[in-house]
């Protein structure tokens, strides 16, 4: 870790400013050992996502340490959000190592107060902020824009609801869950899409559809569809 102080001085310039990493991450075992030791020298440079809880932390987080198989390491806050993780409430990885502009703290607070809200540039203007300034400031401090952060936060929340067993109707009523389901499905041939649409009496199986060669999340076996003939691979005329 001898390189970190010099890296902070020459590249970061001031504490709390994030930039793209200019070096390869250490191997997983090294980072996990630093996590167990709560090594603060990685703070602001490397984060850990915990798959069992869905949160991402500083490596110095005081929380109980996860199993190594449940850890994913990232070099930026943006990568953590894109990985579907939300910030830890104990170590607060979004808080700066140094001084942060008040605007960032205010908007992050509003995002946590209402994570399902769909933000737009007009909302920022209504709060008295210039959207271009907000965009540049968030990119400089956290590596992604505020609107991107809000979108990823909604998606993560929606996926949490669906993974927790929310019904299709509940998912439809939750805009975040619906958008999360759409974004998580790779194509209209996904079992999950067919399961949801058939459950609400709208079959989305296209004409000429064939069974995919590999199972698709979240279930490899679709429920029966009364308007689809699995033997002919075509829509049933009777339905």
Coordinates of C-alpha atoms in Angstrom, one line a residue:
X1 CA 0.0 0.0 0.0
X2 CA 3.0 2.3 -0.2
X3 CA 1.7 3.7 -3.5
X4 CA -1.6 5.1 -2.1
X5 CA -0.3 8.3 -0.5
X6 CA 1.5 9.3 -3.7
X7 CA -1.5 8.3 -5.8
X8 CA -3.8 10.5 -3.7
X9 CA -1.4 13.4 -4.0
X10 CA -0.6 13.3 -7.7
X11 CA -3.9 12.0 -9.2
X12 CA -6.7 12.7 -6.8
X13 CA -5.4 16.2 -5.8
X14 CA -7.8 16.5 -2.9
X15 CA -9.5 13.9 -0.6
X16 CA -12.9 12.7 -1.6
X17 CA -12.6 13.2 -5.4
X18 CA -13.1 10.1 -7.4
X19 CA -11.5 9.5 -10.8
X20 CA -11.2 6.4 -13.0
X21 CA -8.7 4.0 -11.6
X22 CA -5.3 4.0 -13.3
X23 CA -4.2 0.6 -12.0
X24 CA -5.4 -2.9 -11.9
X25 CA -7.3 -4.0 -8.8
X26 CA -5.3 -6.3 -6.4
X27 CA -6.5 -9.9 -6.5
X28 CA -9.6 -10.9 -4.7
X29 CA -7.9 -12.6 -1.8
X30 CA -5.8 -9.5 -1.1
X31 CA -8.8 -7.2 -1.1
X32 CA -10.8 -9.7 1.1
X33 CA -7.9 -9.7 3.6
X34 CA -7.9 -5.9 3.6
X35 CA -11.7 -6.1 4.3
X36 CA -11.2 -8.4 7.2
X37 CA -8.5 -6.1 8.6
X38 CA -10.7 -3.0 8.0
X39 CA -7.8 -1.4 6.1
X40 CA -8.7 2.4 5.8
X41 CA -6.0 3.0 3.2
X42 CA -8.4 1.7 0.4
X43 CA -11.2 4.1 1.4
X44 CA -12.3 6.2 -1.5
X45 CA -10.6 3.9 -4.0
X46 CA -12.1 0.4 -3.7
X47 CA -15.5 -0.7 -2.5
X48 CA -17.0 -4.1 -1.7
X49 CA -20.4 -5.2 -2.7
X50 CA -22.0 -7.9 -0.5
X51 CA -24.3 -10.1 -2.5
X52 CA -26.1 -11.5 0.6
X53 CA -27.3 -8.1 1.7
X54 CA -27.3 -6.0 -1.5
X55 CA -25.2 -3.2 0.0
X56 CA -21.7 -1.8 -0.9
X57 CA -19.3 -0.6 1.8
X58 CA -15.9 0.8 2.4
X59 CA -13.3 -1.8 3.2
X60 CA -13.0 -0.3 6.6
X61 CA -16.7 -0.8 7.4
X62 CA -17.3 -1.8 11.0
X63 CA -20.1 -4.2 10.1
X64 CA -19.8 -7.9 10.4
X65 CA -17.7 -9.3 7.5
X66 CA -19.3 -11.4 4.8
X67 CA -18.2 -14.7 3.5
X68 CA -15.6 -14.3 0.7
X69 CA -18.0 -15.9 -1.8
X70 CA -20.5 -13.1 -1.2
X71 CA -18.1 -10.3 -2.0
X72 CA -17.5 -8.3 -5.2
X73 CA -14.9 -5.6 -5.4
X74 CA -15.3 -2.4 -7.4
X75 CA -13.1 0.6 -8.1
X76 CA -15.9 3.3 -8.1
X77 CA -19.2 4.2 -6.7
X78 CA -20.7 4.1 -10.2
X79 CA -19.6 0.5 -10.6
X80 CA -21.3 -0.4 -7.3
X81 CA -24.6 1.1 -8.4
X82 CA -24.4 -0.5 -11.8
X83 CA -23.8 -3.8 -10.0
X84 CA -27.1 -3.4 -8.2
X85 CA -25.8 -2.5 -4.8
X86 CA -27.1 0.3 -2.5
X87 CA -24.8 2.2 -0.1
X88 CA -24.3 0.9 3.4
X89 CA -25.9 2.9 6.2
X90 CA -23.1 2.2 8.7
X91 CA -19.9 3.2 6.8
X92 CA -21.8 5.5 4.4
X93 CA -19.5 5.1 1.3
X94 CA -21.1 8.1 -0.4
X95 CA -19.8 10.4 2.3
X96 CA -16.6 12.2 1.3
X97 CA -13.2 11.6 2.7
X98 CA -12.7 15.4 2.6
X99 CA -15.1 18.3 2.0
X100 CA -18.1 17.8 -0.2
X101 CA -20.2 20.5 -1.9
X102 CA -23.5 21.0 0.0
X103 CA -25.5 20.4 -3.2
X104 CA -24.3 16.8 -3.4
X105 CA -25.3 16.1 0.2
X106 CA -28.7 17.7 -0.2
X107 CA -29.6 15.7 -3.3
X108 CA -28.3 12.5 -1.9
X109 CA -30.6 13.1 1.1
X110 CA -33.6 13.6 -1.1
X111 CA -32.7 10.5 -3.1
X112 CA -32.7 8.4 0.1
X113 CA -35.9 10.0 1.4
X114 CA -37.8 8.9 -1.8
X115 CA -35.8 6.3 -3.7
X116 CA -38.7 5.5 -6.1
X117 CA -39.0 9.0 -7.3
X118 CA -38.4 9.5 -11.0
X119 CA -36.1 12.6 -11.2
X120 CA -35.8 14.9 -14.2
X121 CA -33.8 18.0 -15.0
X122 CA -37.0 20.1 -14.4
X123 CA -37.0 18.8 -10.8
X124 CA -33.5 20.0 -10.3
X125 CA -34.4 23.4 -11.7
X126 CA -37.4 23.6 -9.4
X127 CA -35.0 23.1 -6.5
X128 CA -32.8 26.0 -7.7
X129 CA -30.0 23.9 -9.2
X130 CA -28.5 24.2 -12.7
X131 CA -28.7 20.7 -14.3
X132 CA -25.4 21.0 -16.0
X133 CA -23.7 22.0 -12.7
X134 CA -25.4 19.0 -10.9
X135 CA -24.2 16.7 -13.6
X136 CA -20.6 17.8 -13.6
X137 CA -20.4 17.9 -9.8
X138 CA -21.8 14.4 -9.3
X139 CA -19.5 13.0 -12.0
X140 CA -16.5 14.7 -10.2
X141 CA -17.4 13.5 -6.7
X142 CA -19.1 10.1 -7.3
X143 CA -18.3 9.0 -10.8
X144 CA -21.8 9.2 -12.3
X145 CA -24.6 11.8 -12.7
X146 CA -27.4 12.3 -10.2
X147 CA -30.0 11.2 -12.7
X148 CA -28.1 8.0 -13.4
X149 CA -27.7 7.4 -9.7
X150 CA -31.5 7.9 -9.2
X151 CA -32.3 5.5 -12.0
X152 CA -29.9 2.8 -10.7
X153 CA -31.3 3.2 -7.2
X154 CA -34.9 2.7 -8.5
X155 CA -33.8 -0.4 -10.5
X156 CA -32.1 -1.9 -7.5
X157 CA -35.1 -1.2 -5.3
X158 CA -37.4 -2.8 -7.8
X159 CA -35.3 -5.9 -8.1
X160 CA -35.3 -6.2 -4.4
X161 CA -39.1 -6.2 -4.4
X162 CA -39.3 -8.8 -7.1
X163 CA -36.7 -11.0 -5.5
X164 CA -38.6 -10.7 -2.2
X165 CA -41.6 -12.4 -3.7
X166 CA -43.7 -9.4 -4.7
X167 CA -46.7 -10.5 -6.9
X168 CA -47.0 -9.6 -10.5
X169 CA -49.8 -7.1 -9.7
X170 CA -47.7 -5.5 -7.0
X171 CA -44.8 -5.3 -9.4
X172 CA -47.1 -3.6 -12.0
X173 CA -48.3 -1.1 -9.4
X174 CA -44.7 -0.2 -8.5
X175 CA -43.1 1.7 -11.3
X176 CA -39.6 0.9 -10.0
X177 CA -40.3 -2.8 -10.0
X178 CA -41.8 -2.8 -13.5
X179 CA -38.8 -0.9 -14.9
X180 CA -36.5 -3.2 -13.0
X181 CA -38.1 -6.2 -14.5
X182 CA -37.9 -4.8 -18.0
X183 CA -34.3 -3.8 -17.6
X184 CA -33.3 -7.2 -16.2
X185 CA -34.8 -9.3 -19.0
X186 CA -32.4 -9.8 -22.0
X187 CA -35.1 -10.4 -24.6
X188 CA -38.8 -11.1 -25.1
X189 CA -37.9 -14.8 -25.2
X190 CA -37.2 -14.8 -21.4
X191 CA -39.3 -17.1 -19.2
X192 CA -39.8 -14.3 -16.7
X193 CA -41.4 -12.0 -19.3
X194 CA -43.7 -14.8 -20.5
X195 CA -44.6 -15.8 -16.9
X196 CA -45.6 -12.2 -16.0
X197 CA -47.5 -11.4 -19.2
X198 CA -49.4 -14.7 -19.2
X199 CA -50.4 -14.1 -15.5
X200 CA -52.1 -10.9 -16.5
X201 CA -53.7 -12.4 -19.6
X202 CA -51.5 -10.9 -22.2
X203 CA -49.3 -13.5 -24.0
X204 CA -46.1 -12.0 -25.4
X205 CA -44.8 -15.2 -27.0
X206 CA -44.1 -14.3 -30.7
X207 CA -45.2 -16.4 -33.6
X208 CA -42.6 -19.1 -34.4
X209 CA -41.2 -18.9 -30.9
X210 CA -38.9 -21.8 -29.9
X211 CA -37.8 -23.0 -26.4
X212 CA -34.5 -21.3 -25.5
X213 CA -31.4 -23.5 -25.4
X214 CA -30.5 -22.3 -21.9
X215 CA -32.7 -21.6 -18.8
X216 CA -33.5 -17.9 -18.2
X217 CA -33.8 -16.1 -14.8
X218 CA -35.6 -16.5 -12.6
X219 CA -37.1 -19.9 -13.5
X220 CA -36.2 -22.5 -16.1
X221 CA -39.8 -23.8 -16.3
X222 CA -42.6 -21.4 -17.4
X223 CA -46.1 -21.8 -16.2
X224 CA -48.8 -23.1 -18.6
X225 CA -50.2 -20.6 -21.0
X226 CA -53.8 -21.3 -22.2
X227 CA -53.3 -19.3 -25.4
X228 CA -50.1 -21.1 -26.6
X229 CA -49.6 -24.5 -28.1
X230 CA -46.3 -26.0 -27.1
X231 CA -46.7 -28.9 -29.5
X232 CA -47.0 -26.7 -32.6
X233 CA -45.1 -23.6 -31.4
X234 CA -47.9 -21.4 -32.5
X235 CA -50.7 -19.3 -30.9
X236 CA -53.8 -21.4 -30.3
X237 CA -56.8 -20.4 -32.6
X238 CA -59.2 -21.2 -29.8
X239 CA -57.8 -18.5 -27.6

